[in-house]
Tab-separated table of C-alpha atoms and ligand atoms in Angstrom:
chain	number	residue	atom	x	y	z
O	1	UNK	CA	104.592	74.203	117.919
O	2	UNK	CA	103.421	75.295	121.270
O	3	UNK	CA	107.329	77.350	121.677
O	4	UNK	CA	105.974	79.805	119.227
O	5	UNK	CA	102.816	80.135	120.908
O	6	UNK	CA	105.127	82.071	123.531
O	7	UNK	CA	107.878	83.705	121.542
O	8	UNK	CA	105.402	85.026	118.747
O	9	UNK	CA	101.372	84.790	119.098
O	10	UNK	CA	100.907	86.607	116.535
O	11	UNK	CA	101.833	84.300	113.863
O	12	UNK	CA	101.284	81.606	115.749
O	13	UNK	CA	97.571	81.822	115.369
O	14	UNK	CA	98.319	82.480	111.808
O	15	UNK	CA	99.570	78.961	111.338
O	16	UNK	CA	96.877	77.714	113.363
O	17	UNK	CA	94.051	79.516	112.120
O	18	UNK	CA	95.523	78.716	108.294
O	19	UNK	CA	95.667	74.829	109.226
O	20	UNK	CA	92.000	74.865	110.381
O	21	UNK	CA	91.036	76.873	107.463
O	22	UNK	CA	92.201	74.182	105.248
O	23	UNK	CA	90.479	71.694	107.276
O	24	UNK	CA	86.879	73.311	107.664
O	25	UNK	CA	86.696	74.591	103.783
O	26	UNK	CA	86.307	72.384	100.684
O	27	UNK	CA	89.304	73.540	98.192
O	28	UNK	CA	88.347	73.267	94.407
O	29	UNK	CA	91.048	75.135	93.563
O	30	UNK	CA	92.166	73.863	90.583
O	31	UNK	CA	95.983	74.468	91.561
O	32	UNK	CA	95.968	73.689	95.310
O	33	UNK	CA	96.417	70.094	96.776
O	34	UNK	CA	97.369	69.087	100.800
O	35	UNK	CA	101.176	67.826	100.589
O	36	UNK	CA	101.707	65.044	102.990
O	37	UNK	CA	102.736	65.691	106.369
O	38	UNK	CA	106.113	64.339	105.751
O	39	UNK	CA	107.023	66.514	103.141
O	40	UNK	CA	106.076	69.311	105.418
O	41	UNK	CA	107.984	68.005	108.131
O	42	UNK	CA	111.236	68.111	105.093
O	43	UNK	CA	110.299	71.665	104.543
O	44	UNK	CA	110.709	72.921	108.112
O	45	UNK	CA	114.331	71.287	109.001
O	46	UNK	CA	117.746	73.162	109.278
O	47	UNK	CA	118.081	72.095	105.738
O	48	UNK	CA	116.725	75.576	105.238
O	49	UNK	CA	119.969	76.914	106.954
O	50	UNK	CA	122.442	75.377	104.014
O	51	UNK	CA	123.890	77.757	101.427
O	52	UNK	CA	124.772	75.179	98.794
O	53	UNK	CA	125.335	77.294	95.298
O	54	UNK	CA	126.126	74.950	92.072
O	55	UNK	CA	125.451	71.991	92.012
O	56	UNK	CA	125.881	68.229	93.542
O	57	UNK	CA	129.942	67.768	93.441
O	58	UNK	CA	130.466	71.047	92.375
O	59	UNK	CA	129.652	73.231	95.151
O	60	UNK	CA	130.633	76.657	96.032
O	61	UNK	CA	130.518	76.373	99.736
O	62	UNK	CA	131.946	73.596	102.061
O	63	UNK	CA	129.714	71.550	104.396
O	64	UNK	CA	127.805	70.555	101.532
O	65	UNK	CA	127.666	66.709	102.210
O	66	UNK	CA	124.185	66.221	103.103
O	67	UNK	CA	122.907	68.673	100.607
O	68	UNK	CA	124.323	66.568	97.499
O	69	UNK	CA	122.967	63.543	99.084
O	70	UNK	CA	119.329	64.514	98.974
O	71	UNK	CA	119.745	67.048	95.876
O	72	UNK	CA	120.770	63.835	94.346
O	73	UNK	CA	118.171	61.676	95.617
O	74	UNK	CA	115.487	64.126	94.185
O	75	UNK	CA	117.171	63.855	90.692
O	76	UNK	CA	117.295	60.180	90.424
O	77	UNK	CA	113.556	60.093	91.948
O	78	UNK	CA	112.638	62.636	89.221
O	79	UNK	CA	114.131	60.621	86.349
O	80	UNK	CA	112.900	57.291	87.905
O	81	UNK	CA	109.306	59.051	87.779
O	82	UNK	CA	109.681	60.956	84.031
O	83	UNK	CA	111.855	58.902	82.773
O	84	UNK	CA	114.148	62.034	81.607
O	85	UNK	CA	117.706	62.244	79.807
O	86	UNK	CA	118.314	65.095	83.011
O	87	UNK	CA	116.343	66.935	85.462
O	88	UNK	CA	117.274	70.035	87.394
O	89	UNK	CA	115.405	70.221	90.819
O	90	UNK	CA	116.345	73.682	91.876
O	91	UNK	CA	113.717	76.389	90.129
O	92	UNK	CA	112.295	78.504	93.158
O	93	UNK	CA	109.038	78.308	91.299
O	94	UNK	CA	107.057	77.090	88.302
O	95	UNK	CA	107.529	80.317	86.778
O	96	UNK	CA	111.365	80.449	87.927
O	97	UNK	CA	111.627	76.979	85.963
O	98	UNK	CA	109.944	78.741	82.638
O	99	UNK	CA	112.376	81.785	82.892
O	100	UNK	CA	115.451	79.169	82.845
O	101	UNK	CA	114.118	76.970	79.996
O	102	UNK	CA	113.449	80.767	78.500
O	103	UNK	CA	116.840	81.771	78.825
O	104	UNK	CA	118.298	78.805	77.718
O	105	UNK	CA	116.583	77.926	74.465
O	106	UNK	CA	116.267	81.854	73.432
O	107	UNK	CA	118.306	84.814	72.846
O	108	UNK	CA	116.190	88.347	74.107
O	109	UNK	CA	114.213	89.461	71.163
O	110	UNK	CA	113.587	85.841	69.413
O	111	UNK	CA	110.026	84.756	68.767
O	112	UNK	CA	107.749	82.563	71.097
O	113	UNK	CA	104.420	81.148	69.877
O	114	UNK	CA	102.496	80.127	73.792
O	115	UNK	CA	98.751	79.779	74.587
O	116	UNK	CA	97.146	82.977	75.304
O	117	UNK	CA	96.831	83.943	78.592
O	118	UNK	CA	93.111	84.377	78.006
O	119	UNK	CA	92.423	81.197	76.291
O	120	UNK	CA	94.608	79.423	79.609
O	121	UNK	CA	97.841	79.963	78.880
O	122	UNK	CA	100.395	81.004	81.728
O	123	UNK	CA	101.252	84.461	82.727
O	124	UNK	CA	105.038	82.748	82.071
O	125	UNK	CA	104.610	81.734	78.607
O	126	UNK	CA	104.294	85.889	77.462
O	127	UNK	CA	102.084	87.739	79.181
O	128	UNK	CA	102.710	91.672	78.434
O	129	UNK	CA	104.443	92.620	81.627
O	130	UNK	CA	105.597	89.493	83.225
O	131	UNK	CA	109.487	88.976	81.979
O	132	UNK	CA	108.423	86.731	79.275
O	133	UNK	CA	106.432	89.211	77.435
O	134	UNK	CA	109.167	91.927	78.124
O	135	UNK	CA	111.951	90.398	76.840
O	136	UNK	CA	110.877	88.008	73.760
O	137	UNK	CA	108.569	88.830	71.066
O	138	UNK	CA	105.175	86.952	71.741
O	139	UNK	CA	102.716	85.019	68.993
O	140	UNK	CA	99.796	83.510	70.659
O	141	UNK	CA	97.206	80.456	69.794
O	142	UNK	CA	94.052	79.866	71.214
O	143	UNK	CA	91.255	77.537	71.248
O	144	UNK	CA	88.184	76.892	68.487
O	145	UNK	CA	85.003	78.890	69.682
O	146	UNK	CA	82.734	76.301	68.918
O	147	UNK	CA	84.539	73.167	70.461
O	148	UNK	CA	86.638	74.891	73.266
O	149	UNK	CA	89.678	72.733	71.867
O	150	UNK	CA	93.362	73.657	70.826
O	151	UNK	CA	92.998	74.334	67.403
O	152	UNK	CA	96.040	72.898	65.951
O	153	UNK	CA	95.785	73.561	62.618
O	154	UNK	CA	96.005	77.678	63.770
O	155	UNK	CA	99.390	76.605	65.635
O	156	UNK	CA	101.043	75.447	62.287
O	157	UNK	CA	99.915	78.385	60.219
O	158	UNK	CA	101.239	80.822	63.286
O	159	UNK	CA	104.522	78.248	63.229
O	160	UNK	CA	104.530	78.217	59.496
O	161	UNK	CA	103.936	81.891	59.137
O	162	UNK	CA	106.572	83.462	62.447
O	163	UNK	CA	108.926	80.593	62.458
O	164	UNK	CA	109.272	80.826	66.347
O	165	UNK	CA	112.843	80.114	68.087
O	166	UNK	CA	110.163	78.310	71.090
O	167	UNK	CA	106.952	76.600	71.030
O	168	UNK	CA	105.312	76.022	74.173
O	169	UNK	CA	102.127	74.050	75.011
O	170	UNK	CA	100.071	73.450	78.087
O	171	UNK	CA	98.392	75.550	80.282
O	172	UNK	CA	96.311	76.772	83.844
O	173	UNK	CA	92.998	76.332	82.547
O	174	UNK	CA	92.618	73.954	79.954
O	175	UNK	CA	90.598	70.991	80.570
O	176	UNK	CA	91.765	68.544	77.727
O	177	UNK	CA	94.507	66.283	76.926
O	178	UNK	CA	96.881	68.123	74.689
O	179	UNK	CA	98.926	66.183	71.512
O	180	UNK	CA	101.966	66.461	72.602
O	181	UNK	CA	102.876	64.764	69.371
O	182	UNK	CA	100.941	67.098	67.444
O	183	UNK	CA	102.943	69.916	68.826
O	184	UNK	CA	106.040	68.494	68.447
O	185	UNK	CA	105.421	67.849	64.367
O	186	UNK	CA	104.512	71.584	64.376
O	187	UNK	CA	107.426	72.360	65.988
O	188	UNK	CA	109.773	70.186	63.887
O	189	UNK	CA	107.960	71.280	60.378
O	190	UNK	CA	108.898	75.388	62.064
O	191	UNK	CA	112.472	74.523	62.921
O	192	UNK	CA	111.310	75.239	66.670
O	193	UNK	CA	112.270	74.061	70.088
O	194	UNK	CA	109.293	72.480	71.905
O	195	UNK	CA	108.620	73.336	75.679
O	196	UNK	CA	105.893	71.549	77.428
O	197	UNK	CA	105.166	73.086	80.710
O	198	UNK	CA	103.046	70.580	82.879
O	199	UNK	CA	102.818	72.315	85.709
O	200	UNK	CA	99.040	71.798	86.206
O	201	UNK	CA	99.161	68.041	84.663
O	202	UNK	CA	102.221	66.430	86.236
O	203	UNK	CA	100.454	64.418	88.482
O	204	UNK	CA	98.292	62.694	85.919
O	205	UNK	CA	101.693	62.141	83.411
O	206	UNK	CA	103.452	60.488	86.448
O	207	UNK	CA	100.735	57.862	86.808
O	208	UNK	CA	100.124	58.073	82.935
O	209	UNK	CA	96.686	58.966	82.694
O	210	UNK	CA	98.108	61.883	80.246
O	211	UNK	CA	100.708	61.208	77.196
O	212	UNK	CA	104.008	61.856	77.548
O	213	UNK	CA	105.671	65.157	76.929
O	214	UNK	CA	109.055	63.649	77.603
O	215	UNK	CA	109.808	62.064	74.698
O	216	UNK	CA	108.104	64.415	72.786
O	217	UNK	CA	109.865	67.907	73.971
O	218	UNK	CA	113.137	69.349	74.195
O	219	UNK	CA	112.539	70.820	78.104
O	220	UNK	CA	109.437	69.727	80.261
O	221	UNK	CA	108.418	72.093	82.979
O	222	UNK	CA	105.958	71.568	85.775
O	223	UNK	CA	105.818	73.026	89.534
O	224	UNK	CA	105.485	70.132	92.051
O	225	UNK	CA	102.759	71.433	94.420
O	226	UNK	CA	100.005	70.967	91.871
O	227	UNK	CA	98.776	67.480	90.992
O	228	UNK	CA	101.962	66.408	91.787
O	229	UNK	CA	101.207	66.971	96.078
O	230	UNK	CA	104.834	68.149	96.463
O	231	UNK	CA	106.480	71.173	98.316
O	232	UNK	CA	105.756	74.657	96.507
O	233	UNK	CA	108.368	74.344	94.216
O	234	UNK	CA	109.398	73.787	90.193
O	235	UNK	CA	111.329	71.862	88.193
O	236	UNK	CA	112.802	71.547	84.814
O	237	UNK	CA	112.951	68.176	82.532
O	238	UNK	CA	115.532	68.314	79.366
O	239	UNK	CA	116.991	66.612	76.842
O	240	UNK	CA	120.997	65.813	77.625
O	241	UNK	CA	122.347	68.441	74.551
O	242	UNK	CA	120.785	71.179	76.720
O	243	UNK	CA	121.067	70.037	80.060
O	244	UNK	CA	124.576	72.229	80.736
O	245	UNK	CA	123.665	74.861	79.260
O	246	UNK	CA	119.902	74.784	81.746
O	247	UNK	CA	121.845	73.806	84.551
O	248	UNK	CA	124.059	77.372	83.788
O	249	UNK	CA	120.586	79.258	83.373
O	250	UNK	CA	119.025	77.889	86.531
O	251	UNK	CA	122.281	78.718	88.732
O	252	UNK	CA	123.974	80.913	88.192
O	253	UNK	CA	121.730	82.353	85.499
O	254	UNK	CA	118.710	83.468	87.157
O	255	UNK	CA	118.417	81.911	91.150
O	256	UNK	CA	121.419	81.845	93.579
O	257	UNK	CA	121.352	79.446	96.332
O	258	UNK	CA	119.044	76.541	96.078
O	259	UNK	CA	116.095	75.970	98.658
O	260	UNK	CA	117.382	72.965	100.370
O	261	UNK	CA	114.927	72.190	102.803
O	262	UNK	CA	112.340	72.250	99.723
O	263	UNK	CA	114.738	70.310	97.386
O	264	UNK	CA	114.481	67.531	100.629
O	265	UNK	CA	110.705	67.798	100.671
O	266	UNK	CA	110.400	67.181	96.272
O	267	UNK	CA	112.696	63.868	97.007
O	268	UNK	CA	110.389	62.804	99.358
O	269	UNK	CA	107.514	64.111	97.127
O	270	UNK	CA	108.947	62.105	94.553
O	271	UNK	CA	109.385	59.022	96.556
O	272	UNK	CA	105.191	59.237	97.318
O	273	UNK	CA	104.702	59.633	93.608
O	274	UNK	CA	106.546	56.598	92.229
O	275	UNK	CA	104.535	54.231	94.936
O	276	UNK	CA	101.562	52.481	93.762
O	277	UNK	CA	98.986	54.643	95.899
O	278	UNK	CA	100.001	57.811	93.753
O	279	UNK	CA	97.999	56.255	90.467
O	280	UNK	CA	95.081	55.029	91.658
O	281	UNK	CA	95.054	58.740	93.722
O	282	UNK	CA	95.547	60.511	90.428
O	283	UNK	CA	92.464	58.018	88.700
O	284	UNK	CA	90.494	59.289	91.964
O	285	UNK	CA	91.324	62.709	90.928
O	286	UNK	CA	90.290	62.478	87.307
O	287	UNK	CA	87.382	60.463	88.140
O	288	UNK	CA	86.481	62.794	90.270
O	289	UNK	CA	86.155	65.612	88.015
O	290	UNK	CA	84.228	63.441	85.941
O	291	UNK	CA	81.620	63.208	88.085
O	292	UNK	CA	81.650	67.079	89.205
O	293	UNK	CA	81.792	68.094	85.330
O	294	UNK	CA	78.497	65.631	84.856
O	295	UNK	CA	76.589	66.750	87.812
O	296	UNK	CA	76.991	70.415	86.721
O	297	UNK	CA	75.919	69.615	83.192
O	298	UNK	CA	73.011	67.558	84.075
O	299	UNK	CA	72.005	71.071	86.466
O	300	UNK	CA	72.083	73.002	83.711
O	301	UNK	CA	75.821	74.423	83.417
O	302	UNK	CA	77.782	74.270	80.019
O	303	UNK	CA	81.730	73.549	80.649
O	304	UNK	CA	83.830	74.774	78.213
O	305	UNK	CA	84.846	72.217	75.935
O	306	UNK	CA	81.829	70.176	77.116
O	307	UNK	CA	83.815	68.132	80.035
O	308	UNK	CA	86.882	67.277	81.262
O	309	UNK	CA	89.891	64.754	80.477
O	310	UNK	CA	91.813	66.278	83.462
O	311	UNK	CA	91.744	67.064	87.037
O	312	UNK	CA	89.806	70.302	86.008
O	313	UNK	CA	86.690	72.047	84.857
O	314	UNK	CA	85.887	75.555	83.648
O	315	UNK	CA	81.975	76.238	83.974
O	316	UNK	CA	80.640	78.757	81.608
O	317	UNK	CA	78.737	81.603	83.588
O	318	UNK	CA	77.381	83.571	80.553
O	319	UNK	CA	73.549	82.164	80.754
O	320	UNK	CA	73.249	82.638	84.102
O	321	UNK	CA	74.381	86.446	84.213
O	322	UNK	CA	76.586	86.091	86.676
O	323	UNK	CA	80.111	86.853	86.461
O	324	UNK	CA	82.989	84.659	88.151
O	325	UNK	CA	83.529	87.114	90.803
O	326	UNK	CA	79.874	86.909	91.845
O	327	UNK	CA	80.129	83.321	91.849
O	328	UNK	CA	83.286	82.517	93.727
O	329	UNK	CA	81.977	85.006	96.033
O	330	UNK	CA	78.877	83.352	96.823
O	331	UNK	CA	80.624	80.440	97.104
O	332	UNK	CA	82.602	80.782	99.507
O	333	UNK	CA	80.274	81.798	101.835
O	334	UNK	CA	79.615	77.820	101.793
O	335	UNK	CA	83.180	76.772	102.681
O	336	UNK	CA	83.410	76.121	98.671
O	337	UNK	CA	86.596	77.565	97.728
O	338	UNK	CA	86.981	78.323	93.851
O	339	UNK	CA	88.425	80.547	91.732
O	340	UNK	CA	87.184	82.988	88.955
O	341	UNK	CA	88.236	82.068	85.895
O	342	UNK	CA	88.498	83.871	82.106
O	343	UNK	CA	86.794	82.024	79.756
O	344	UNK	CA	87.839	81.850	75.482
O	345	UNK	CA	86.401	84.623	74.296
O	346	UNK	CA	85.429	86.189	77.505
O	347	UNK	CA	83.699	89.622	77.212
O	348	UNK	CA	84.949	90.580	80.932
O	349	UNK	CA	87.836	91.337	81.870
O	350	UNK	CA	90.100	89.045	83.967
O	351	UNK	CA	88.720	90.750	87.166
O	352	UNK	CA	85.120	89.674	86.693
O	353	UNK	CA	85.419	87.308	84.443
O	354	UNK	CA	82.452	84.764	83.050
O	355	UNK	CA	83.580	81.621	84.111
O	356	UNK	CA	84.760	79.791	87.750
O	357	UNK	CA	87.673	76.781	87.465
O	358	UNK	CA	87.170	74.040	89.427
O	359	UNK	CA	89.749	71.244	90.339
O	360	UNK	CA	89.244	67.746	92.602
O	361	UNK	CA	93.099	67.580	93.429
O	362	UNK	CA	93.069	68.730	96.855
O	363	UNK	CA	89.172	67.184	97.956
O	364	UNK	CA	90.476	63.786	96.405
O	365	UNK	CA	93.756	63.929	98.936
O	366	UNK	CA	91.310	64.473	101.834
O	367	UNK	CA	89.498	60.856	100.535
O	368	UNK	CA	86.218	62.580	98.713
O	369	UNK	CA	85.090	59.865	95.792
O	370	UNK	CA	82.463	60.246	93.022
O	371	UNK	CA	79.650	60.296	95.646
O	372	UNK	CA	80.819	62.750	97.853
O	373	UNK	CA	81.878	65.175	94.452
O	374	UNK	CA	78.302	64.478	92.868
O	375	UNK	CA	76.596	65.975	96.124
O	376	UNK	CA	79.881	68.942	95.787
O	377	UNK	CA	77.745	69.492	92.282
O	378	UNK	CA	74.809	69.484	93.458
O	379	UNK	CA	75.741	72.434	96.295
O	380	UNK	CA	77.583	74.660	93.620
O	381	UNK	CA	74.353	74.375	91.648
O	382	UNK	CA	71.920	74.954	94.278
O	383	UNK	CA	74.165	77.828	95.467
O	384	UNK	CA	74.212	79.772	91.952
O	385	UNK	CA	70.711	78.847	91.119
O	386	UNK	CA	69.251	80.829	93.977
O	387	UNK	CA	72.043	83.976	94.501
O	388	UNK	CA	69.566	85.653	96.460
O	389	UNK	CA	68.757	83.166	99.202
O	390	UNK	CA	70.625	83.297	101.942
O	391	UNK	CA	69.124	80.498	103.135
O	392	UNK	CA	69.959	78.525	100.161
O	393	UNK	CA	73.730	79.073	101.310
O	394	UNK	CA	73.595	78.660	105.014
O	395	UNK	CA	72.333	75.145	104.376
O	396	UNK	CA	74.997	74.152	101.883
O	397	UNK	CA	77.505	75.465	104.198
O	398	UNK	CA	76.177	73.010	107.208
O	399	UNK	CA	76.891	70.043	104.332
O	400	UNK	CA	80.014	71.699	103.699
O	401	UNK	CA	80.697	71.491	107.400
O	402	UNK	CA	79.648	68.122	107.927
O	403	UNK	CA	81.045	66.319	104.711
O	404	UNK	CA	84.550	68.478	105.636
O	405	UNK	CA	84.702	67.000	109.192
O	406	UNK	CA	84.065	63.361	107.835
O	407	UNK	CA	87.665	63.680	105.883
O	408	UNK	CA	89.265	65.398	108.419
O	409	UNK	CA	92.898	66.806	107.620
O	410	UNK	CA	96.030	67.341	109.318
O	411	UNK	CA	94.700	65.938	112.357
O	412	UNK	CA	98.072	65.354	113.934
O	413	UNK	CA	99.386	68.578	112.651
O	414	UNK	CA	95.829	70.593	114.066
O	415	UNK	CA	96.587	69.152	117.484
O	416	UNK	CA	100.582	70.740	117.668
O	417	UNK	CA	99.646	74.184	116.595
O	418	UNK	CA	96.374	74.237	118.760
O	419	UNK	CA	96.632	77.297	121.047
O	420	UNK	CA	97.969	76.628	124.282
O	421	UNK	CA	95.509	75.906	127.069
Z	501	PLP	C1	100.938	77.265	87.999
Z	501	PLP	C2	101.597	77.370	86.684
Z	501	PLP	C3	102.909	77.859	86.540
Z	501	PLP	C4	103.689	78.583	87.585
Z	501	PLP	O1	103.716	78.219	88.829
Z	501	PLP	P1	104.208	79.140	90.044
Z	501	PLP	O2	104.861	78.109	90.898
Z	501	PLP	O3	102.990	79.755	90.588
Z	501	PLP	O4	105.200	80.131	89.536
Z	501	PLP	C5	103.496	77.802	85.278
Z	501	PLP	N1	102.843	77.316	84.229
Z	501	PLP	C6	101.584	76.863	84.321
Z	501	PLP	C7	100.918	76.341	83.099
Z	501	PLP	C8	100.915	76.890	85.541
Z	501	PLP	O5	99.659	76.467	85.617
């Protein structure tokens, strides 16, 4: 984009600096991925200049021709992919995409029994001050302490015993399948609507290397940018008796005019994910995370729940003394980009925290395999073994280096926002 080189430096070297910041550092974030670079190149078209309120054939603004057409195109892709009685491509966000199934399944006030927050849940599914906690009264489940796992039998007697208007299952830091099926008998024996939000997970559901939530729950949720390797974005899944009334909830309930340019960029998204590449990519990813989760073990470092089913791992700080925030500190330093993470039961609050979340998603896009994520393991260990060597660090940040510019990224994209000259 050499133009905005001259019209505006400043964030011109933004872009650029972002884009090589990406390509130098190894992302474990267990949330990020690289989208491809044509559903970039769908998010930065005059799309974005379309005000196209309602929905396909029932528009409030004219000129909307082009906007049905790919607004369609996503929905079809979407049901071709889920398999869905109706999908509605238009949520801002994955949060935005909770807040309509919210609204549309619950009256202000009514009950919701979600994950806790501190156990992986979603700040979406109830948290105190996000507009789920506000506005609906909130019952939450957690894991065993031994096992790490759902304990289901604790969501029936919380079902049994509040009789929520809304169940909702899955989560941002929970490294096991969940029974989908299991929830939805809970939910059924409580006279509850069932949401299953997938935003972490969607990936692995679309190439079936998870069960189903479709046939299981009433609404689906799930942002696109996770597993998925779509725009930044969210969507809802439902069953046809709700679909108006979501539809209503999504626009005009809670979002006015729909993000075209990003609606272009999930069709496309979409179109990726129901080629054959996108499975074996999403087997790379859990494979992946296999081999991280065993490497880490083998050095010493217990993961909740023991392992991983998923795309991600939680590694359990406590016996080390070290918090999170030391950890993804140190990290870092490498080029190893991680998060801190709350553990079940953690004694520290959420800004220390004794755990760090790790996720292959985005490493897996760049080409890593098994090999490459063993030696990732191997690093992390080294690097939180030995907090006070530097020298410990600048080494694994020259393998950082090096194994990063063997899967380079973006190269075509690195070369048009390169500073002029
Ligand atoms: C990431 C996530 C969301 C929300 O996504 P945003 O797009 O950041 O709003 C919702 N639910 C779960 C379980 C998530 O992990």
């Amino acid at each position: 984009m050499q133009t905005l080189w001259k019209t505006d430096p400043e964030v011109a070297r933004c872009i650029e600096e972002e884009i090589n910041r990406q390509d130098r550092e190894l992302i474990l974030i267990a949330s990020e991925n690289y989208a491809s670079p044509e559903v970039l190149a769908a998010m930065g078209t005059p799309l974005t200049n379309k005000y196209a309120e309602g929905y396909p054939g029932r528009r409030y603004y004219r000129g909307c021709e082009w906007a049905d057409r790919v607004e369609s195109l996503a929905v079809e892709r979407a049901l071709a992919l889920f398999g869905a009685d109706h999908a509605n491509v238009q949520p801002h966000s994955g949060t935005q995409a909770n807040l309509a199934v919210l609204m549309a399944a619950l009256k202000p006030g009514e009950t919701i029994l979600s994950m806790d927050l501190a156990h992986g849940g979603h700040l979406s599914h109830g948290m105190k001050i996000n507009f789920s906690g506000g506005f609906y009264d909130v019952v939450s489940y957690g894991v065993e302490p031994e096992s790490g796992l759902i304990d289901y039998g604790r969501v029936r007697d919380l079902a049994l015993r509040h009789r929520p208007r809304l169940i909702i299952c899955g989560a941002s830091a929970y490294p096991r399948v969940l029974d989908f099926r299991r929830f939805r008998q809970i939910a059924d024996e409580a006279g509850a609507v069932l949401l299953a939000d997938v935003a972490h997970i969607a990936g692995l559901v679309a190439a079936k290397l998870h069960p189903d939530p479709v046939p299981e729950a009433e609404f689906v949720t799930m942002t696109t940018h996770k597993t998925l390797r779509g725009p930044r974005g969210g969507m809802v899944l439902c069953r046809e008796a709700y679909a108006r009334k979501l539809d209503s909830r999504v626009f005009p309930g809670m979002q006015g005019g729909p993000l075209m340019h990003v609606i272009a960029a999930k069709a496309v998204a979409f179109g990726e994910a129901l080629r054959p590449g996108f499975a074996e990519y999403q087997q790379a990813v859990v494979k992946n995370a296999r081999a991280l989760g065993e490497t880490l073990r083998a050095r010493g470092f217990p993961l909740v729940s023991g392992g991983t089913d998923t795309h991600l791992l939680l590694v359990d700080l406590r016996e080390r003394g070290m918090t999170g925030a030391e950890a993804d500190v140190l990290l870092e330093e490498t080029g190893i980009v991680c998060n801190r993470n709350l553990i079940p039961f953690d004694p520290l609050p959420p800004t220390k925290t004794s755990g760090i979340r790790l996720g292959t998603p985005a490493a897996t896009t760049r080409g890593l395999g098994e090999a490459e994520f063993r030696r990732v393991g191997e690093w992390i260990a080294d690097v939180l073994e030995a907090p006070g060597d530097a020298a410990v660090r600048e080494r694994v940040r020259k393998e950082v280096r090096e194994l990063t510019s063997a899967f380079p990224l973006y190269p075509s994209l690195r070369a048009a926002w390169a500073r002029p000259g």
